[in-house]
XYZ file of C-alpha atoms in Angstrom:
555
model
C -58.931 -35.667 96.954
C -58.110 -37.444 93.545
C -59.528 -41.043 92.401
C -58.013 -44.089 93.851
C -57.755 -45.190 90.414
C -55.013 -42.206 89.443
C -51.586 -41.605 89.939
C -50.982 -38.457 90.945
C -47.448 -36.934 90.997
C -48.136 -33.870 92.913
C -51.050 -32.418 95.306
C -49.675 -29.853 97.008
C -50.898 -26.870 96.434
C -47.943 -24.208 95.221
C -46.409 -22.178 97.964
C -48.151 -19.369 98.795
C -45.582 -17.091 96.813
C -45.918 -18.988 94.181
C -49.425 -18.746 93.866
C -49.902 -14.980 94.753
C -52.099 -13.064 91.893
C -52.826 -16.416 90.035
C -55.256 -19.058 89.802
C -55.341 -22.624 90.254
C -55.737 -24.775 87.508
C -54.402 -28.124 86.197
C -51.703 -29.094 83.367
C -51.637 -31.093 80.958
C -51.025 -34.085 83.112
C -53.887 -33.053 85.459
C -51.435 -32.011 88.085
C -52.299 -29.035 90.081
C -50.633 -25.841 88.905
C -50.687 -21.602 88.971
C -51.321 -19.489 86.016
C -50.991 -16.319 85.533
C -54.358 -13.873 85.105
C -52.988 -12.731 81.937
C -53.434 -16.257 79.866
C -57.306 -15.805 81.262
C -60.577 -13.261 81.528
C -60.466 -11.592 84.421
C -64.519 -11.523 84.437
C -66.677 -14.621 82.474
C -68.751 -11.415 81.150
C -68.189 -8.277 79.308
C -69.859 -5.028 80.077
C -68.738 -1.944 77.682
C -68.451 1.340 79.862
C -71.244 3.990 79.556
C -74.222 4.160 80.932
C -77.051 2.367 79.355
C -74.399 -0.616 78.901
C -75.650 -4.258 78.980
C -73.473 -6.673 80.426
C -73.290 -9.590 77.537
C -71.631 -13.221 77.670
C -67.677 -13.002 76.211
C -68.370 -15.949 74.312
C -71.162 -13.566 72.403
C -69.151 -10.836 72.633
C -66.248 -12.733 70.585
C -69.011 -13.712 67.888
C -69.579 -10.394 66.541
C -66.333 -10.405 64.554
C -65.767 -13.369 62.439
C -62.174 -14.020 61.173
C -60.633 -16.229 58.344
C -58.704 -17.406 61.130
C -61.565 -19.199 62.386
C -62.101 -21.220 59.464
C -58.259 -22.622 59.456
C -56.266 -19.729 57.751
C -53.002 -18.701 58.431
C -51.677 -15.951 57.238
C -48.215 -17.000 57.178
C -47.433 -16.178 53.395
C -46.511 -19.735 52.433
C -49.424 -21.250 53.511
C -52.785 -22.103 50.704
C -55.761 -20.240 52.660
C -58.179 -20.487 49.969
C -60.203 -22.808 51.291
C -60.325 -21.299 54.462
C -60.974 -17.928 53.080
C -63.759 -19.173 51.005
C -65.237 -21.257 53.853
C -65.817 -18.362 55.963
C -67.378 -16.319 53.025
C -69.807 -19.475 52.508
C -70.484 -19.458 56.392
C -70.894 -15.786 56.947
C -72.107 -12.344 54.686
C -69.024 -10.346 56.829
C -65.425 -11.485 57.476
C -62.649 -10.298 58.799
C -58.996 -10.316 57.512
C -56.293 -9.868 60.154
C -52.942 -8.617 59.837
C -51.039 -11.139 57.423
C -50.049 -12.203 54.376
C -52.676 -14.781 52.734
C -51.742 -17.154 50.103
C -54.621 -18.238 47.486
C -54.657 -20.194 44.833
C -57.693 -19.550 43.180
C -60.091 -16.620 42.829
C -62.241 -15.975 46.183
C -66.462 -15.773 45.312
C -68.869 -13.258 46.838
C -71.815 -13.600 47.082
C -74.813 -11.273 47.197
C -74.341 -9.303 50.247
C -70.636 -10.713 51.328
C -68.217 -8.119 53.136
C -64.816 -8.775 53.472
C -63.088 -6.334 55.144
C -59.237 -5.727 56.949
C -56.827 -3.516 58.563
C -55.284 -1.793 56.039
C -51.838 -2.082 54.694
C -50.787 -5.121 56.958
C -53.729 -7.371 55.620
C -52.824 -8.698 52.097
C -54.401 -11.481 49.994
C -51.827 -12.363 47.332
C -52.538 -14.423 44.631
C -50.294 -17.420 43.848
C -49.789 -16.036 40.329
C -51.490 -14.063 37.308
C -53.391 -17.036 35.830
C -56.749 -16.261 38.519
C -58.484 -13.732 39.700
C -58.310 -12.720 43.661
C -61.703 -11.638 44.126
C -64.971 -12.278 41.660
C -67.748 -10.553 42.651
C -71.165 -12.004 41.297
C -73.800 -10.413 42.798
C -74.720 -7.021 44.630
C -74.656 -5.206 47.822
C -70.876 -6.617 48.530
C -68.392 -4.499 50.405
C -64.397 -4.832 49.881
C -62.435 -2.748 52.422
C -59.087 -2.000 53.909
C -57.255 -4.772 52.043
C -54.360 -4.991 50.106
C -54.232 -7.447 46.854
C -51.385 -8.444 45.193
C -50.645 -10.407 41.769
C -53.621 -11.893 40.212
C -55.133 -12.060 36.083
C -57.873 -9.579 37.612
C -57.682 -8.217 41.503
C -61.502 -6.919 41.812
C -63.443 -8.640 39.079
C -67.293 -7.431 39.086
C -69.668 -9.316 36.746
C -73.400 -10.144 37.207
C -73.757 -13.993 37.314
C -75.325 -15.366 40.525
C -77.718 -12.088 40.068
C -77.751 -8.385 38.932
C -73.989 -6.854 39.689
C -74.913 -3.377 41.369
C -74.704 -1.356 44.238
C -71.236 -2.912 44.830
C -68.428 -1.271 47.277
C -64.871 -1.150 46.945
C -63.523 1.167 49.386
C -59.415 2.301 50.372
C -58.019 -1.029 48.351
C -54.433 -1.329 47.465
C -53.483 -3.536 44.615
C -50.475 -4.582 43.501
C -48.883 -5.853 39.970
C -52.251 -7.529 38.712
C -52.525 -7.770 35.102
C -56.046 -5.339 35.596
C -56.714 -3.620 39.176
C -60.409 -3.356 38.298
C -62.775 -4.864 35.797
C -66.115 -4.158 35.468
C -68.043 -6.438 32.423
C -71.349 -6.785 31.692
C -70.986 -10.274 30.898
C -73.618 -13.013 29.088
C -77.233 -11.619 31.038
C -78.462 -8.013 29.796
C -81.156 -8.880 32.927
C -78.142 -9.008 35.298
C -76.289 -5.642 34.478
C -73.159 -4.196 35.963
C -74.251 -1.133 37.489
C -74.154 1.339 40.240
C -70.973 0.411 41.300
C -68.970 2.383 43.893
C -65.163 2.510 44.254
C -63.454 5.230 46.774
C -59.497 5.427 47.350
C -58.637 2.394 44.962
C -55.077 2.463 44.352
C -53.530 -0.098 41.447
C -49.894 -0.102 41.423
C -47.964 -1.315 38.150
C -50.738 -2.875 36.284
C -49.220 -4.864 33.138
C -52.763 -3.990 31.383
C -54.819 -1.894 32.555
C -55.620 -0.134 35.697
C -59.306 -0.039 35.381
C -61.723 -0.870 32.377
C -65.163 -1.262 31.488
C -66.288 -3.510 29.238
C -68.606 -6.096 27.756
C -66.864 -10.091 27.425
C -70.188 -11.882 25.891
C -73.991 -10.688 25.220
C -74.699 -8.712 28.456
C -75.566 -4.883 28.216
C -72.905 -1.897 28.628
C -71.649 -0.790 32.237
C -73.492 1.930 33.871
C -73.279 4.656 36.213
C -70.224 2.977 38.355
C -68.194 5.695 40.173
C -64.933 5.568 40.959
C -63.698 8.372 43.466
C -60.288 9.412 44.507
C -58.748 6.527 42.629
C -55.215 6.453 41.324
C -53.369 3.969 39.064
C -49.805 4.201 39.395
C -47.478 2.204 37.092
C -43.926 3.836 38.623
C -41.450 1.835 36.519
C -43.557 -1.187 35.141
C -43.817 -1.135 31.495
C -48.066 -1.367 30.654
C -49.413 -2.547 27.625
C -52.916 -0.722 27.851
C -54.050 2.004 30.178
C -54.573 4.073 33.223
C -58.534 3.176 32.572
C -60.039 2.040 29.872
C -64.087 2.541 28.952
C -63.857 -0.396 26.061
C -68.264 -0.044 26.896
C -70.261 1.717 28.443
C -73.592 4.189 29.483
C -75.071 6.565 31.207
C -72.705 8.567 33.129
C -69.937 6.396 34.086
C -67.829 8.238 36.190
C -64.182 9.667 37.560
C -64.247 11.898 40.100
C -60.776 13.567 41.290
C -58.773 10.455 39.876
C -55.017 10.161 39.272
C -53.542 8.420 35.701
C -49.826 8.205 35.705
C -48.492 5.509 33.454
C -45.566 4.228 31.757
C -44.703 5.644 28.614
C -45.416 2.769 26.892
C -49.526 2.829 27.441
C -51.644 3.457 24.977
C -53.424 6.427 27.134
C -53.563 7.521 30.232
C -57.727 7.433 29.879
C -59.310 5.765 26.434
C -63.320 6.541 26.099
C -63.650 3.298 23.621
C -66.184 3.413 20.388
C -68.473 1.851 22.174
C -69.036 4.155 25.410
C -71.496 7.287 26.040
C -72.158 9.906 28.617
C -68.899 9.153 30.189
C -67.586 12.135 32.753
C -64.504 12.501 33.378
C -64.041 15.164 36.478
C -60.797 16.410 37.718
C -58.666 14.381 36.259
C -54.916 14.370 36.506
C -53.071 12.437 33.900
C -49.237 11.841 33.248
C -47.272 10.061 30.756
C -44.717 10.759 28.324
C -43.037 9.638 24.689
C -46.134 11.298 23.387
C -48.666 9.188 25.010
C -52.572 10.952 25.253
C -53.566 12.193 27.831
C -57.497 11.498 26.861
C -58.303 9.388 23.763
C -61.573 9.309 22.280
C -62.074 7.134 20.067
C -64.420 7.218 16.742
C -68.218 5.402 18.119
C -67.465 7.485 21.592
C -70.277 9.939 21.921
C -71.476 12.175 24.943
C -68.254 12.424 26.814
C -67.985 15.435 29.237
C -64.243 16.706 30.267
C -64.090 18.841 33.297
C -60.782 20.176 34.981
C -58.037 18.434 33.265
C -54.357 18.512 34.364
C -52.535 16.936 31.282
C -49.149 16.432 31.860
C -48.662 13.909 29.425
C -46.316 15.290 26.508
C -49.082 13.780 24.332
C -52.146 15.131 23.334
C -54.203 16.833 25.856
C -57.557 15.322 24.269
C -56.856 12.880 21.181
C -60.102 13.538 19.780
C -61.105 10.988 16.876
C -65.368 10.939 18.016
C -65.671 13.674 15.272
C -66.273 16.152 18.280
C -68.034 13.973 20.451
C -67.467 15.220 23.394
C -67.994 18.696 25.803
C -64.768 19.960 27.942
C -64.927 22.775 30.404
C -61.266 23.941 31.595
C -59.817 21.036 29.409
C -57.674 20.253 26.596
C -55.427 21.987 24.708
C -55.517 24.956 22.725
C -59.343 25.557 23.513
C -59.834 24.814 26.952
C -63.385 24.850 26.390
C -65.719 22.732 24.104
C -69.656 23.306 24.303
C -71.916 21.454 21.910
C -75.463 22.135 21.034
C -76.510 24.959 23.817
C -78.240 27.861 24.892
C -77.577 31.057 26.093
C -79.739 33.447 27.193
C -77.110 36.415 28.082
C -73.390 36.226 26.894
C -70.625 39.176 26.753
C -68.085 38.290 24.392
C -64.492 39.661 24.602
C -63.532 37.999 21.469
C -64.716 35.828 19.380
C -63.370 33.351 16.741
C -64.945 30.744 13.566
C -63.822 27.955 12.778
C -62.454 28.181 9.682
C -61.651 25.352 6.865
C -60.582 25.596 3.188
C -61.861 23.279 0.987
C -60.666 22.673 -3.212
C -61.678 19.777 -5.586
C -58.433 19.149 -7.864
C -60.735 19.127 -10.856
C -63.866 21.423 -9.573
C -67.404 19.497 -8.738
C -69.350 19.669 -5.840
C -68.588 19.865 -2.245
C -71.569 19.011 0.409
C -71.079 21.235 3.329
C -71.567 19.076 6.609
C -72.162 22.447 8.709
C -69.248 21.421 11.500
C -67.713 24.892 10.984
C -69.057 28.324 10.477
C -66.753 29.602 7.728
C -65.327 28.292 4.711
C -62.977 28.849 2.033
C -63.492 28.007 -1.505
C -60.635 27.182 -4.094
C -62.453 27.072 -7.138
C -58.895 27.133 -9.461
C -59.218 23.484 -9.984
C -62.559 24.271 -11.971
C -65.880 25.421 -10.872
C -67.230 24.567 -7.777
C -70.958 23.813 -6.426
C -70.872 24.211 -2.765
C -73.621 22.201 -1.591
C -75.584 23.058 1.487
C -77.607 20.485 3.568
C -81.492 21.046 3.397
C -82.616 23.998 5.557
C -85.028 22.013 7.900
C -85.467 22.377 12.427
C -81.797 20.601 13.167
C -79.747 23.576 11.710
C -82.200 26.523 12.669
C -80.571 29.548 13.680
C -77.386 28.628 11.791
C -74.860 30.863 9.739
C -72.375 30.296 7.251
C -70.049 32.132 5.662
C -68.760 31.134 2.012
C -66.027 32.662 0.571
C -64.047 32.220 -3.028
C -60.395 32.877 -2.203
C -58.950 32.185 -5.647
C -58.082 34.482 -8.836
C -59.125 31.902 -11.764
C -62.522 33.110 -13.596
C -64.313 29.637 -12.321
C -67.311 30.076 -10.419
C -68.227 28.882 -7.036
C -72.071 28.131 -6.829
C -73.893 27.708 -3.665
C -77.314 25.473 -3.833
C -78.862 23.033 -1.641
C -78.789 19.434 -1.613
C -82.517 18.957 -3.158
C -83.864 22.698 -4.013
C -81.917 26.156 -5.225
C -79.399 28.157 -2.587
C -80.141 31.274 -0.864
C -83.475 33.559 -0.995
C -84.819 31.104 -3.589
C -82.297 31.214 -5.645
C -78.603 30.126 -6.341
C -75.589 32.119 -5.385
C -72.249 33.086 -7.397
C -69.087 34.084 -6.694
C -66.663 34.561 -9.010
C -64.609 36.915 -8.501
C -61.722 36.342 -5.840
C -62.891 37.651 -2.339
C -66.680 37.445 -3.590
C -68.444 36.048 -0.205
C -72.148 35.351 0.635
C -73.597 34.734 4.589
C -76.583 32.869 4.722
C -78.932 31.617 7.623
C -81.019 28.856 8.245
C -85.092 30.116 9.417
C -85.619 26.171 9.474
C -87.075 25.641 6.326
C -84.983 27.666 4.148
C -81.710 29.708 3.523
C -81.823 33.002 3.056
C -79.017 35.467 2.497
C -78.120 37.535 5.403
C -75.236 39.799 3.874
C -72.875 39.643 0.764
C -70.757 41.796 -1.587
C -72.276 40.289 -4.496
C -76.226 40.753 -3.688
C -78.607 41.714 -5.803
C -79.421 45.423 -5.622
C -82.556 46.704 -3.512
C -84.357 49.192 -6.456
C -87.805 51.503 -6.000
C -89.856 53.121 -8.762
C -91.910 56.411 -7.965
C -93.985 58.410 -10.485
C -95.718 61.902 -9.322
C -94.384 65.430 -9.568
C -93.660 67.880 -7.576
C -90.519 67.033 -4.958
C -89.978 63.259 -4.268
C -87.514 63.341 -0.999
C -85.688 60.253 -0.944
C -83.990 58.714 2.160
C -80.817 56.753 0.085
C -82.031 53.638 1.629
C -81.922 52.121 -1.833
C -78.863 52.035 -4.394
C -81.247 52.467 -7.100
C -83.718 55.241 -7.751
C -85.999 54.793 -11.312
C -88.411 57.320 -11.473
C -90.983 58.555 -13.864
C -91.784 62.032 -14.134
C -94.251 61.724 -17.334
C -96.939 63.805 -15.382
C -94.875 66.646 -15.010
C -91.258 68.374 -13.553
C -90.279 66.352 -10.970
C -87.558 66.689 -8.070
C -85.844 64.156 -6.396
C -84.660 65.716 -3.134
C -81.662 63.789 -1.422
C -81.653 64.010 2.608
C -78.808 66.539 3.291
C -75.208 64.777 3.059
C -73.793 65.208 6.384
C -76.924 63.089 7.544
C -75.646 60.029 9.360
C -77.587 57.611 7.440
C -76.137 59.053 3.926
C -72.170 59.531 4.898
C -70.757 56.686 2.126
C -73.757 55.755 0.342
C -73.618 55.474 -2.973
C -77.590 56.496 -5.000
C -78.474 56.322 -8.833
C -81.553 58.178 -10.050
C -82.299 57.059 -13.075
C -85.370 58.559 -15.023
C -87.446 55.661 -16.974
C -90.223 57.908 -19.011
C -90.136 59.069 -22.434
C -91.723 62.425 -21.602
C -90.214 65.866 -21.922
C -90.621 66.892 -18.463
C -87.133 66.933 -16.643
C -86.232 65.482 -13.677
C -84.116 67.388 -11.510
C -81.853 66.369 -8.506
C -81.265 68.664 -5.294
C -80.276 68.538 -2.344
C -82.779 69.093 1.356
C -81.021 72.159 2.226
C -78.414 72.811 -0.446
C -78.454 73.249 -4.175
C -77.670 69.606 -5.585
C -74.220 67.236 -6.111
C -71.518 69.227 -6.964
C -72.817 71.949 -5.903
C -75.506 71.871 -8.694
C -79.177 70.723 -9.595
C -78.247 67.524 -11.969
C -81.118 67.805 -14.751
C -82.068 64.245 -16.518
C -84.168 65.439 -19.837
C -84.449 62.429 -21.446
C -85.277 58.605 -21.200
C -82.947 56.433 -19.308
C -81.045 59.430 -18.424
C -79.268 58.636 -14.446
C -76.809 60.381 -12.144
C -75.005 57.960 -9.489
C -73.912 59.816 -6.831
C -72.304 59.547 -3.339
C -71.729 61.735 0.037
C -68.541 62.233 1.863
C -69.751 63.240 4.959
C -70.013 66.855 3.560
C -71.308 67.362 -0.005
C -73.097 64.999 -2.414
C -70.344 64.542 -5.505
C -71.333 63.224 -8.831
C -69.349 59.910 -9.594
C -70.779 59.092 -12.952
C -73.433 60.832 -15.146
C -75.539 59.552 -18.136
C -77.131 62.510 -20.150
């Protein structure tokens, strides 16, 4: 029964046929009709299957997942849905972005705990231009996911403003032709650092700057400890005017973990380490260019980095080291694969072993301050003579060894000293001839000569009688025999502590008692007892293995 007060068409229910499987309802005219089940729920409630299930209200059901589409968006890729984007990330900390194409005009703000999430691929945000931003994240705890971006100045932008910037997550992002895929700046507020940032599967296709960089833009403090994991930047054909990532700043242990760098051949590297970065690690990396591009640069400032498994298969240079050394690679880099600074070893075999070597000549002679970078170095004194000057012997250069050597023919000396005291063993060391090379070490608080050609001979003086055995330890034998006869005994000459030693016995007294020189088990050099009669009489001598043979005499 209807109201006498409306006209009503039709009511008569549909024929039975008709209405078979369906449900009553009315149209838009409030005429009776049949609808099909499939336009409606079946049940007003949901219950999920497994035991332990609650049944729940489909109204509450449908709450749990929040969708731009709620707040007006589209989708349509003509449509403006930034304020309907931004709406729901005002109204709710998690929103969802269904398949689509989304139009935005201006960058989208998240706040501190916002996650925005979508279905991969076939959910894309694209920005209207390269003049904004897509997403500026101010705050921590966010999560990006399963999205792809396209366009844009900047597609993620993290910076803290609203409050510290950390603990962010950007997770399996595509983004397409931004100007930068990721930047990461610690801003204006060194009490609201960028840090502790995680990105994992964040692929930037044809960046026109840079795929991802760290830096500072005002008076914040440096980046820190962001990973990035399984990343790749990816500029196929686009032309790039900076790099696959870029550490302008930043410190303590930024890092990339199993990321790929391929870039046009017009970037400036495929990774830069900037002057202002430390502690960076850099951990199997892959990295691709060409027309010479680097495959690492480190620049001059950069300190701390650590290179671990590097594929370089950029034409340029493996590392483009300009840190001054800066850096530790293991299985990186190009000749030496390996690069260890400062460190210990308690147990090493050695199959070979090299120094690095570096020649050094003053066009006029003068002084040369040794920086102790190498372990070995080459002197051309033929400019004039040369000081070599070594730093101060004090705790930083403990343990060290150098090797000096004058590799010219002129008759100018080379003389090693110390920056404020004398060289070696108290005392300053020349070389003048050509070949003429000194070692020294460092005990920490002073250099002393480990091994030369040019040292100063080790002597000893006995006076007795009798037999004096000597053990040709020493090149230089004075003895006295003013008591009486005495005999200087040398050990036998196929001993293996005489074979090529080279003795003088030189006899210092004024007596008349001779001094005679034998041999333990044989008659003497050459075969003879070698009498010295008077003062500064001396027989220099040497073994071959099998006899003692006179090589000079003075009688």
């Amino acid at each position: 029964r209807f109201d006498n007060s409306e006209a009503i068409d039709k009511t008569i229910v549909p024929l039975k046929s008709e209405r078979a499987n369906k449900v009553l309802g009315f149209d838009g005219d409030g005429n009776p009709k049949v609808y099909d089940t499939s336009t409606t729920y079946d049940v007003p409630d949901y219950t999920a299957t497994g035991a332990g299930a609650t049944t729940r209200t489909l109204t509450d059901k449908a709450r749990e997942i929040v969708s731009v589409k709620d707040f007006g968006a589209v989708g349509d890729g003509l449509t403006d849905d930034t304020i309907a984007i931004q709406a729901a990330l005002d109204a709710h900390s998690s929103i969802l972005v269904p398949e689509g194409t989304y139009i935005i005009s201006s960058a989208l703000s998240l706040s501190e705990s916002n996650s925005v999430f979508g279905l991969g691929q076939t959910s894309i945000i694209m920005a209207s231009g390269h003049t904004h931003n897509i997403f500026d994240v101010k705050a921590g705890y966010t999560t990006i996911a399963n999205l792809t971006l396209e366009n844009g100045d900047v597609a993620l932008s993290y910076y803290g403003d609203d409050s510290s910037c950390q603990n962010n997550i950007a997770r399996f992002v595509t983004i397409k032709t931004p100007n930068t895929g990721v930047l990461l700046d610690g801003y204006d507020d060194s009490a609201k650092p960028c840090d502790w940032n995680s990105f994992e599967g964040i692929t930037v296709l044809s960046p026109n700057d840079d795929g991802i960089k760290l830096t500072v833009s005002s008076t914040g403090q440096a980046p820190k400890a962001n990973v990035f994991q399984h990343c790749r930047v990816y500029s196929d054909t686009t032309a790039i005017t900076g790099h696959g990532a870029y550490v302008e700043y930043g410190a303590q242990n930024n890092a990339f973990i199993d990321c790929d760098f391929d870039v046009h051949q017009d970037a400036t590297a495929c990774v830069r380490i900037g002057a202002n970065a430390t502690k960076t690690v850099l951990m199997n990396i892959h990295t691709n260019s060409s027309n010479l591009t680097p495959n690492i640069q480190l620049d001059s400032g950069s300190t701390e980095t650590i290179i671990s498994n590097l594929q370089s298969d950029s034409d340029g240079a493996a590392i483009d080291d300009s840190s001054g050394g800066e850096y530790v690679a293991f299985n990186s880099g190009f000749p030496e694969k390996n690069r260890l600074n400062r460190t210990r070893i308690t147990d090493a075999t050695l199959e070979f072993q090299r120094y690095e070597l570096e020649t050094v000549q003053l066009a006029l002679g003068g002084t040369i301050q040794l920086d102790l970078t190498r372990t070995a170095y080459q002197v051309d004194a033929s400019g004039g003579a040369t000081t070599v000057e070594l730093p101060d012997a004090d705790s930083d250069n403990k343990g060290s060894i150098v090797f000096v050597k004058k590799i010219d023919t002129s008759t100018n000396a080379v003389t090693i000293t110390t920056t404020s005291s004398t060289g070696a063993d108290g005392r300053d060391v020349l070389l003048v001839a050509e070949n003429d090379v000194v070692r020294v070490m460092s005990n920490g608080s002073s250099w002393l000569i480990v091994s030369s050609n040019v040292m100063p001979m080790n002597t000893l003086y006995h006076d007795g009688t009798g037999t004096y055995s000597i053990d040709a330890s020493r090149r230089l034998y004075n003895v006295s025999s003013f008591g009486g006869v005495l005999t200087v005994e040398l050990p036998p000459a196929n001993n293996a502590q005489s074979i090529g030693r080279i003795v003088t016995i030189k006899k210092t007294d004024s007596s008349v008692n001779n001094v005679n020189v034998t041999e333990q088990g044989a008659t003497g050099p050459d075969g003879a007892s070698q009498t010295l009669s008077s003062q500064y009489d001396a027989v220099t001598v040497m073994s071959d293995g099998n006899q003692w043979l006179v090589i000079s005499k003075n009688s």
